[in-house]
Amino acid sequence: MKILVTAKRVTDPDAKIRVKPDGTGIETVGLEYKLNPFCENAVEAAVGIVEKGGGEVVAVTIGNDDAVNNLRTALAMGAERGIHVKATDDQLDSDLAARLLAKVFEREKPDLFILGKQAVDGDSNQVGQLVAEYLGLPQACFASKIEVAPGKATVTREIDGGLETLELALPAVITADLRLNTPRLPTLPNVLKAKRKPIAAVTPAELGVDTALKVATVAYEAPPQRKGGMKVKTVAELVDKLKNEAKVL
Amino acid sequence: MSILVIAEVSGGKLRKATLNAVTFARQLAAARGDTVAIGVLGAGVGGAAAEAAAFGPVHVVDAPALATCTAGTWAGAVADLAGAVGANAVAATSSTFSRDLLPRVAARLGAGMVSEVVAVTPDGRFKRPMWAGNVVATVEVKTPKAVFTVRSTEFALADPAGAPGAVAAAAVTVADDGKAKVVSFAPTVSARPDLGEAKVVVSGGRGLKDKEGWKVLDPLADLFGAAVGATRAVVDAGIVPNDLQVGQTGKVVAPNLYFAVALSGAIQHIAGMKASKVIVAINKDEEAPIFSVADYGLVGDAFKVVPEMIEEIKRARAG
Ligand SMILES: Cc1cc2nc3c(=O)[nH]c(=O)nc-3n(C[C@H](O)[C@H](O)[C@H](O)COP(=O)(O)OP(=O)(O)OC[C@H]3O[C@@H](n4cnc5c(N)ncnc54)[C@H](O)[C@@H]3O)c2cc1C
Ligand SMILES: Nc1ncnc2c1ncn2[C@@H]1O[C@H](COP(=O)(O)O)[C@@H](O)[C@H]1O
């Protein structure tokens, strides 16, 4: 089975992000970048399927030149080769990312495309669904379990109110949730091996995609801050405050 | 033109969260001189459509192919409905239902989509959180049509309209695309209220250790008729079901009162609860980040403090 997966570069998920005073973006000085956690789940799922049943995993990123590092992480986890679509974050919206990925899909013709459910920088949670619609494919979003059989995938998804299991005809699009698996840490030999794996670079123009954006981000600001930090000494004091100050009892 | 709110129906009933999106749509309609209509789709949704009519005109698509929600089939139905009623915007309250479905609708309509809208600006732009809520971005939709999911915590439940709206069957035919089918659903069974609707939420973290330790929260939740929430660590450990996860990648809640018990307050958790009115944190580590957003912090062992607090609250209420 041939599986396409994403390897999006994101700011360190645990970093405290601050907005630039002029509101044009975020402070990037000293910031580290990682592979999007949900993409790690996607890569782990794909590599696991291929390890069991054979096939090939191809990883794709859309990003600046540094995104190649994150693509290498996916290769170190077990993807065979990488595709780097050259575009910077400010040249993208979810729709354009999806149209670029759909074009890569059409070139590669995989049986399965596994993405993350969301990117932890933009938090949009759109791209997998958009790709599925542009390609006319079935989707299973927020997957916590994937089983493949010839011609179909059975996917359990985490939705409000419980767990739903879907059967999809292949090819199909799946977006990974965090409980899908525990992503492996690349071993040193695999990191070294990944350096020699092929990465093909391609531009949006070469893919024949119109780069006009549908949604433009025009300003960034810090959210309103809570005035927290007050501590009480005893349970009695806490309950007194809840009753007489906050009036929530 | 009109703004079409897609209703969420569960067990034949209109989900209350639909009304948060109605409020958003009314704000947007007021700014643009549009009207608001509600789309009720599904199989056997006559009851839900009648409920929705209290809030505006309703367009119904009732079809067997919509009995389960597979996004491919539904996206065609919603996009066709938007076309049939001349809607230039489609909106729904953010949930796994709308997050699954609406991007596909946007692709069909050639529309830009904004996720998790928290505000409409006077000049017709939209605010949305990014980076786990550490940044609020202002975005502009460049396409004539637009699609939105909206944060329930930022838009109040809509009041009924002055006069009930008409309920009309829409001229939309639905064909199952046959590419996806629901084979089973394992519901979370709970006697407690829905996380999104509860006035009080009691959340616990890894510090409660296991299913046995988790029980310390039950009497506290009982006392307030509260919903129970959890951190990712607790869900990953299999202590509670996945749909109780509060945070960046789980549910976003803003109750009147939020108890954060034995959870550290990771960025990703705070993203889901910081809009709560009053936050109480109980943690044995005085340096825990959760204290920085808490109105009332108490340093102590949850297994000791929570039972004491329950007794004290009972006394305070009696007195
Ligand atoms: C991509 C991504 C998405 C994520 N999404 C979410 C999300 O949506 N929601 C979420 O919650 N997390 C999310 N996380 C996980 C998050 O980063 C934290 O790991 C998680 O919130 C920690 O859970 P916790 O506070 O229960 O555990 P810990 O951080 O381990 O904290 C346990 C706390 O309990 C305290 N404690 C221990 N024993 C006691 C006791 N007896 N009495 C009182 N206090 C005690 C400790 O002092 C400590 O502060 C996400 C992570 C990633 C990478
Ligand atoms: N620039 C990108 N490069 C590769 N994959 C991406 C990119 N942007 C989004 N994705 C994929 O789409 C998913 C959803 O992203 P989003 O809709 O932006 O939250 C992510 O988890 C990735 O799998």
Short mmCIF file of C-alpha atoms in Angstrom, two decimals, chain A residues 12-182:
data_model
loop_
_atom_site.label_atom_id
_atom_site.label_comp_id
_atom_site.label_asym_id
_atom_site.label_seq_id
_atom_site.Cartn_x
_atom_site.Cartn_y
_atom_site.Cartn_z
CA ASP A 12 7.45 24.32 19.40
CA PRO A 13 4.00 23.32 20.75
CA ASP A 14 5.06 24.10 24.32
CA ALA A 15 6.62 27.50 23.61
CA LYS A 16 4.89 30.58 24.96
CA ILE A 17 4.07 32.53 21.83
CA ARG A 18 4.16 36.34 21.96
CA VAL A 19 2.84 38.86 19.48
CA LYS A 20 5.14 41.53 18.03
CA PRO A 21 4.33 44.99 19.39
CA ASP A 22 3.36 46.21 15.90
CA GLY A 23 0.88 43.38 15.44
CA THR A 24 2.41 42.10 12.22
CA GLY A 25 3.18 38.62 13.49
CA ILE A 26 4.71 36.68 16.34
CA GLU A 27 8.13 37.08 17.94
CA THR A 28 10.29 34.40 16.35
CA VAL A 29 13.63 35.19 17.99
CA GLY A 30 14.82 32.13 19.90
CA LEU A 31 11.78 30.13 18.89
CA GLU A 32 12.28 26.47 18.06
CA TYR A 33 10.40 24.63 15.37
CA LYS A 34 9.18 21.05 15.42
CA LEU A 35 7.23 18.57 13.38
CA ASN A 36 3.52 19.20 14.05
CA PRO A 37 2.52 16.66 16.77
CA PHE A 38 -0.49 15.50 14.75
CA CYS A 39 1.76 14.91 11.74
CA GLU A 40 3.92 12.72 13.99
CA ASN A 41 0.83 10.61 14.65
CA ALA A 42 0.10 10.51 10.93
CA VAL A 43 3.62 9.40 10.03
CA GLU A 44 3.66 6.79 12.80
CA ALA A 45 0.36 5.36 11.57
CA ALA A 46 1.54 5.19 7.96
CA VAL A 47 4.90 3.65 8.79
CA GLY A 48 3.19 1.10 11.06
CA ILE A 49 0.79 0.05 8.28
CA VAL A 50 3.61 -0.33 5.75
CA GLU A 51 5.84 -2.23 8.21
CA LYS A 52 3.03 -4.77 8.60
CA GLY A 53 1.67 -5.03 5.09
CA GLY A 54 4.39 -3.64 2.83
CA GLY A 55 4.35 -0.59 0.59
CA GLU A 56 5.79 2.89 0.62
CA VAL A 57 5.36 6.01 2.72
CA VAL A 58 5.92 9.38 1.05
CA ALA A 59 6.05 12.53 3.21
CA VAL A 60 5.15 16.01 1.99
CA THR A 61 5.65 19.42 3.52
CA ILE A 62 4.68 22.86 2.31
CA GLY A 63 7.01 25.38 3.85
CA ASN A 64 10.15 27.47 3.70
CA ASP A 65 13.59 25.90 3.23
CA ASP A 66 13.85 25.07 6.94
CA ALA A 67 10.80 22.84 6.65
CA VAL A 68 13.09 20.31 5.01
CA ASN A 69 14.43 19.58 8.52
CA ASN A 70 10.97 18.52 9.64
CA LEU A 71 10.53 16.50 6.49
CA ARG A 72 13.77 14.71 7.46
CA THR A 73 12.19 13.84 10.81
CA ALA A 74 9.40 12.06 8.96
CA LEU A 75 12.03 10.27 6.85
CA ALA A 76 13.89 9.27 10.02
CA MET A 77 10.63 7.82 11.36
CA GLY A 78 10.41 5.58 8.31
CA ALA A 79 9.06 7.48 5.29
CA GLU A 80 10.97 6.52 2.11
CA ARG A 81 11.18 9.89 0.40
CA GLY A 82 10.05 13.46 0.75
CA ILE A 83 8.38 16.17 -1.30
CA HIS A 84 9.03 19.79 -0.42
CA VAL A 85 6.53 22.27 -1.79
CA LYS A 86 8.18 25.65 -1.54
CA ALA A 87 5.95 28.31 -0.02
CA THR A 88 6.24 30.33 3.17
CA ASP A 89 3.51 30.42 5.80
CA ASP A 90 2.48 33.97 4.92
CA GLN A 91 1.87 32.88 1.32
CA LEU A 92 -0.59 30.20 2.46
CA ASP A 93 -4.09 29.76 3.78
CA SER A 94 -5.76 26.41 4.51
CA ASP A 95 -7.42 26.37 1.11
CA LEU A 96 -4.18 26.89 -0.82
CA ALA A 97 -2.35 24.32 1.33
CA ALA A 98 -5.14 21.87 0.51
CA ARG A 99 -5.07 22.59 -3.23
CA LEU A 100 -1.28 22.09 -3.28
CA LEU A 101 -1.57 18.83 -1.36
CA ALA A 102 -4.35 17.66 -3.68
CA LYS A 103 -2.01 18.21 -6.64
CA VAL A 104 0.74 16.21 -4.93
CA PHE A 105 -1.82 13.48 -4.31
CA GLU A 106 -2.75 13.42 -7.99
CA ARG A 107 0.89 13.04 -8.96
CA GLU A 108 1.63 10.32 -6.42
CA LYS A 109 -1.67 8.43 -6.56
CA PRO A 110 -1.43 6.88 -3.07
CA ASP A 111 -4.05 4.54 -1.62
CA LEU A 112 -4.26 6.57 1.55
CA PHE A 113 -3.47 10.13 2.56
CA ILE A 114 -2.97 10.61 6.29
CA LEU A 115 -2.74 14.17 7.64
CA GLY A 116 -2.87 15.64 11.13
CA LYS A 117 -6.24 16.81 12.42
CA GLN A 118 -4.87 20.30 12.99
CA ALA A 119 -1.69 22.29 12.85
CA VAL A 120 -0.85 23.53 16.35
CA ASP A 121 0.18 26.98 15.12
CA GLY A 122 -2.87 27.96 13.07
CA ASP A 123 -5.33 25.62 14.82
CA SER A 124 -7.58 25.66 11.75
CA ASN A 125 -8.51 22.01 11.46
CA GLN A 126 -9.47 22.33 7.79
CA VAL A 127 -6.83 21.03 5.43
CA GLY A 128 -7.58 17.28 5.45
CA GLN A 129 -11.28 17.89 4.86
CA LEU A 130 -10.58 20.37 2.06
CA VAL A 131 -8.19 17.94 0.37
CA ALA A 132 -10.81 15.19 0.55
CA GLU A 133 -13.43 17.41 -1.07
CA TYR A 134 -11.09 18.66 -3.81
CA LEU A 135 -10.22 15.05 -4.64
CA GLY A 136 -13.77 13.74 -4.23
CA LEU A 137 -12.57 11.20 -1.67
CA PRO A 138 -14.15 9.87 1.52
CA GLN A 139 -12.67 11.08 4.79
CA ALA A 140 -12.35 10.02 8.40
CA CYS A 141 -11.26 12.89 10.61
CA PHE A 142 -9.92 12.73 14.19
CA ALA A 143 -8.84 9.09 13.90
CA SER A 144 -7.88 7.11 16.99
CA LYS A 145 -7.61 3.74 15.23
CA ILE A 146 -6.97 2.68 11.62
CA GLU A 147 -7.22 -0.79 10.12
CA VAL A 148 -6.58 -1.39 6.45
CA ALA A 149 -7.73 -4.24 4.23
CA PRO A 150 -7.65 -4.56 0.44
CA GLY A 151 -9.66 -1.67 -0.97
CA LYS A 152 -10.87 -0.31 2.33
CA ALA A 153 -9.94 1.29 5.65
CA THR A 154 -11.85 0.97 8.90
CA VAL A 155 -11.31 4.01 11.07
CA THR A 156 -12.47 4.85 14.58
CA ARG A 157 -12.85 8.57 15.17
CA GLU A 158 -13.08 10.62 18.34
CA ILE A 159 -16.21 12.72 18.06
CA ASP A 160 -18.42 14.60 20.51
CA GLY A 161 -20.47 12.04 22.37
CA GLY A 162 -18.37 8.95 21.72
CA LEU A 163 -16.40 6.91 19.25
CA GLU A 164 -17.63 6.38 15.70
CA THR A 165 -16.31 3.74 13.34
CA LEU A 166 -16.36 4.43 9.61
CA GLU A 167 -15.60 2.20 6.68
CA LEU A 168 -14.00 4.03 3.77
CA ALA A 169 -13.45 2.89 0.20
CA LEU A 170 -9.83 3.53 -0.84
CA PRO A 171 -8.33 5.85 -1.82
CA ALA A 172 -9.30 7.89 1.22
CA VAL A 173 -8.20 10.76 3.45
CA ILE A 174 -7.68 10.31 7.19
CA THR A 175 -6.75 12.94 9.79
CA ALA A 176 -4.91 11.72 12.88
CA ASP A 177 -5.82 12.52 16.46
CA LEU A 178 -3.35 12.24 19.33
CA ARG A 179 -4.57 8.90 20.64
CA LEU A 180 -3.99 7.15 17.33
CA ASN A 181 -0.55 5.98 18.49
CA THR A 182 2.64 6.97 20.28
#
